[in-house]
Amino acid sequence: MSSRIEQVIDEIEEYIEGCKYQSFSNTKIIVNKEELEELLSELRMKTPDEIKRYQKIISNKEAILADAQSKADTIIAQAQVQTSELINEHQIMQQAYAQANEIVMTASNQAQEILDNATNDANSIRLAAIQYTDDILKNLGTIIGHAMDSTKARSESLLASLQNCYDMVNSNRSELMPMEEPSPQPIEEDPQG
């Protein structure tokens, strides 16, 4: 099941794919600024909600541990009550003492097992939430990187095309007026700079 963030990212990609190309260009597109800003705004609003949801899952660890501690305390209290009752019976005092120790030991083991299980469950939930959030952020980073690479390639292609047109115009002018001194060539700009 995909998250709303992934759905918004898919909508942005579909929107960009559906945009018309600018006149005389096969690389530049015409974008409705309001529509794109609306999609980006929704993405910004959804990201904190999803992260809060995973933080809430992580914070449930404390509730799970508190519940386990409460159950453990209850078991120990019951064991202590049973121990007191057994010790108060004079005829079976020795037997009661042995049973009481056994009950306390069993209760302590059960309490520790409950705490261990609760800790493991909480850690598993936390790790799953962190992994999911990391996957979403990784996917978003890949999409942004791809968009940057695509934009850079389109810009370089446009500059090369314009340079070819410029060279052709100068060549045609030179053929028309062979005696004139050709205009100086423009310095090609670094597209990254």
Short mmCIF file of C-alpha atoms in Angstrom, two decimals:
data_model
loop_
_atom_site.label_atom_id
_atom_site.label_comp_id
_atom_site.label_asym_id
_atom_site.label_seq_id
_atom_site.Cartn_x
_atom_site.Cartn_y
_atom_site.Cartn_z
CA MET A 1 0.00 0.00 0.00
CA SER A 2 1.60 3.25 -1.10
CA SER A 3 1.64 6.34 1.10
CA ARG A 4 0.07 9.65 0.16
CA ILE A 5 3.59 11.06 -0.33
CA GLU A 6 4.29 8.43 -3.01
CA GLN A 7 0.92 9.17 -4.63
CA VAL A 8 1.70 12.92 -4.79
CA ILE A 9 5.14 12.18 -6.28
CA ASP A 10 3.45 9.99 -8.92
CA GLU A 11 0.98 12.80 -9.65
CA ILE A 12 3.86 15.28 -10.11
CA GLU A 13 5.60 12.90 -12.52
CA GLU A 14 2.37 12.32 -14.47
CA TYR A 15 1.73 16.06 -14.58
CA ILE A 16 5.23 16.76 -15.98
CA GLU A 17 4.82 13.97 -18.57
CA GLY A 18 1.47 15.45 -19.63
CA CYS A 19 2.79 19.02 -20.16
CA LYS A 20 3.03 20.37 -23.71
CA TYR A 21 6.38 21.24 -25.24
CA GLN A 22 7.23 24.88 -25.76
CA SER A 23 7.05 26.08 -29.38
CA PHE A 24 10.10 25.10 -31.46
CA SER A 25 11.51 22.94 -28.65
CA ASN A 26 11.48 19.28 -27.86
CA THR A 27 13.08 19.70 -24.45
CA LYS A 28 11.32 22.62 -22.74
CA ILE A 29 7.77 22.22 -21.49
CA ILE A 30 5.06 24.67 -20.51
CA VAL A 31 4.07 24.26 -16.85
CA ASN A 32 1.00 25.60 -15.07
CA LYS A 33 2.77 27.16 -12.09
CA GLU A 34 -0.32 27.11 -9.82
CA GLU A 35 -1.01 23.43 -10.45
CA LEU A 36 2.61 22.39 -9.86
CA GLU A 37 2.85 24.56 -6.71
CA GLU A 38 -0.37 22.98 -5.45
CA LEU A 39 1.09 19.47 -5.85
CA LEU A 40 4.37 20.50 -4.19
CA SER A 41 2.45 22.18 -1.34
CA GLU A 42 0.47 18.99 -0.75
CA LEU A 43 3.73 17.02 -0.72
CA ARG A 44 5.17 19.40 1.89
CA MET A 45 2.05 19.09 4.04
CA LYS A 46 1.90 15.28 3.86
CA THR A 47 5.57 14.67 4.65
CA PRO A 48 5.34 15.89 8.30
CA ASP A 49 2.07 13.93 8.81
CA GLU A 50 3.66 10.67 7.76
CA ILE A 51 6.77 11.31 9.84
CA LYS A 52 4.54 12.16 12.87
CA ARG A 53 2.68 8.88 12.33
CA TYR A 54 5.95 6.93 12.52
CA GLN A 55 7.07 8.93 15.55
CA LYS A 56 3.77 7.98 17.22
CA ILE A 57 4.49 4.32 16.47
CA ILE A 58 7.93 4.72 18.02
CA SER A 59 6.46 6.46 21.09
CA ASN A 60 4.13 3.48 21.59
CA LYS A 61 7.25 1.62 22.67
CA GLU A 62 7.05 3.50 25.98
CA ALA A 63 3.40 2.51 26.45
CA ILE A 64 4.21 -1.14 25.69
CA LEU A 65 7.07 -1.11 28.21
CA ALA A 66 4.93 0.64 30.83
CA ASP A 67 2.16 -1.94 30.36
CA ALA A 68 4.67 -4.78 30.65
CA GLN A 69 6.14 -3.23 33.82
CA SER A 70 2.63 -2.87 35.28
CA LYS A 71 1.85 -6.54 34.57
CA ALA A 72 5.17 -7.56 36.06
CA ASP A 73 4.51 -5.49 39.21
CA THR A 74 1.04 -7.06 39.54
CA ILE A 75 2.45 -10.58 39.24
CA ILE A 76 5.12 -9.83 41.85
CA ALA A 77 2.56 -8.25 44.19
CA GLN A 78 0.31 -11.29 43.87
CA ALA A 79 3.29 -13.55 44.54
CA GLN A 80 4.15 -11.54 47.65
CA VAL A 81 0.55 -11.76 48.89
CA GLN A 82 0.56 -15.52 48.36
CA THR A 83 3.92 -15.72 50.11
CA SER A 84 2.60 -13.83 53.12
CA GLU A 85 -0.49 -16.06 53.34
CA LEU A 86 1.60 -19.23 53.15
CA ILE A 87 4.06 -18.04 55.79
CA ASN A 88 1.23 -17.14 58.17
CA GLU A 89 0.05 -20.73 58.28
CA HIS A 90 2.10 -22.24 61.14
CA GLN A 91 1.70 -25.91 60.27
CA ILE A 92 3.26 -25.64 56.85
CA MET A 93 5.68 -22.81 57.43
CA GLN A 94 8.70 -24.49 55.85
CA GLN A 95 6.73 -25.63 52.85
CA ALA A 96 5.19 -22.19 52.45
CA TYR A 97 8.60 -20.56 52.47
CA ALA A 98 9.84 -22.85 49.68
CA GLN A 99 6.68 -22.31 47.63
CA ALA A 100 6.87 -18.58 48.15
CA ASN A 101 10.41 -18.45 46.85
CA GLU A 102 9.41 -20.55 43.85
CA ILE A 103 6.44 -18.26 43.11
CA VAL A 104 8.58 -15.14 43.40
CA MET A 105 11.21 -16.69 41.10
CA THR A 106 8.56 -17.70 38.55
CA ALA A 107 6.95 -14.27 38.73
CA SER A 108 10.30 -12.56 38.25
CA ASN A 109 11.07 -14.77 35.24
CA GLN A 110 7.65 -14.08 33.72
CA ALA A 111 8.03 -10.36 34.34
CA GLN A 112 11.46 -10.35 32.69
CA GLU A 113 10.11 -12.32 29.73
CA ILE A 114 7.22 -9.85 29.30
CA LEU A 115 9.65 -6.91 29.44
CA ASP A 116 12.01 -8.59 26.94
CA ASN A 117 9.18 -9.35 24.52
CA ALA A 118 7.78 -5.83 24.80
CA THR A 119 11.24 -4.33 24.19
CA ASN A 120 11.80 -6.54 21.14
CA ASP A 121 8.36 -5.67 19.72
CA ALA A 122 8.89 -1.95 20.28
CA ASN A 123 12.35 -2.07 18.67
CA SER A 124 10.98 -3.95 15.65
CA ILE A 125 8.23 -1.36 15.18
CA ARG A 126 10.74 1.49 15.51
CA LEU A 127 13.17 -0.05 13.00
CA ALA A 128 10.37 -0.71 10.51
CA ALA A 129 9.17 2.90 10.80
CA ILE A 130 12.71 4.24 10.33
CA GLN A 131 13.30 1.96 7.32
CA TYR A 132 10.02 3.02 5.71
CA THR A 133 10.80 6.72 6.21
CA ASP A 134 14.31 6.20 4.80
CA ASP A 135 12.86 4.42 1.74
CA ILE A 136 10.46 7.33 1.10
CA LEU A 137 13.29 9.89 1.42
CA LYS A 138 15.58 7.79 -0.81
CA ASN A 139 12.86 7.60 -3.49
CA LEU A 140 12.30 11.35 -3.28
CA GLY A 141 16.06 11.97 -3.58
CA THR A 142 16.23 9.73 -6.67
CA ILE A 143 13.36 11.61 -8.33
CA ILE A 144 14.93 15.00 -7.59
CA GLY A 145 18.35 13.80 -8.85
CA HIS A 146 16.76 12.47 -12.04
CA ALA A 147 14.94 15.77 -12.57
CA MET A 148 18.24 17.68 -12.11
CA ASP A 149 20.10 15.41 -14.56
CA SER A 150 17.29 15.65 -17.10
CA THR A 151 17.17 19.44 -16.85
CA LYS A 152 20.96 19.68 -17.23
CA ALA A 153 20.93 17.43 -20.31
CA ARG A 154 18.13 19.48 -21.89
CA SER A 155 19.97 22.73 -21.24
CA GLU A 156 23.18 21.39 -22.78
CA SER A 157 21.26 20.10 -25.80
CA LEU A 158 19.59 23.49 -26.29
CA LEU A 159 22.96 25.33 -26.09
CA ALA A 160 24.51 22.94 -28.64
CA SER A 161 21.54 23.42 -30.98
CA LEU A 162 21.75 27.23 -30.68
CA GLN A 163 25.53 27.11 -31.29
CA ASN A 164 24.96 25.07 -34.48
CA CYS A 165 22.34 27.58 -35.69
CA TYR A 166 24.67 30.46 -34.90
CA ASP A 167 27.56 28.81 -36.77
CA MET A 168 25.31 28.14 -39.77
CA VAL A 169 24.13 31.78 -39.88
CA ASN A 170 27.74 33.03 -39.81
CA SER A 171 28.75 30.53 -42.47
CA ASN A 172 25.90 31.67 -44.72
CA ARG A 173 26.84 35.29 -44.17
CA SER A 174 30.46 34.51 -45.05
CA GLU A 175 29.34 32.90 -48.30
CA LEU A 176 27.22 35.95 -49.17
CA MET A 177 29.91 38.49 -48.36
CA PRO A 178 33.29 36.79 -48.70
CA MET A 179 35.19 40.08 -48.44
CA GLU A 180 33.76 41.11 -45.06
CA GLU A 181 35.60 40.15 -41.96
CA PRO A 182 33.54 37.58 -40.01
CA SER A 183 32.11 38.55 -36.64
CA PRO A 184 33.96 37.18 -33.63
CA GLN A 185 32.63 33.86 -32.26
CA PRO A 186 30.81 34.06 -28.94
CA ILE A 187 32.48 32.42 -25.99
CA GLU A 188 30.57 29.28 -25.13
CA GLU A 189 29.33 29.42 -21.55
CA ASP A 190 29.80 26.55 -19.17
CA PRO A 191 26.20 25.24 -18.57
CA GLN A 192 27.08 24.48 -14.95
CA GLY A 193 28.48 27.86 -14.21
#
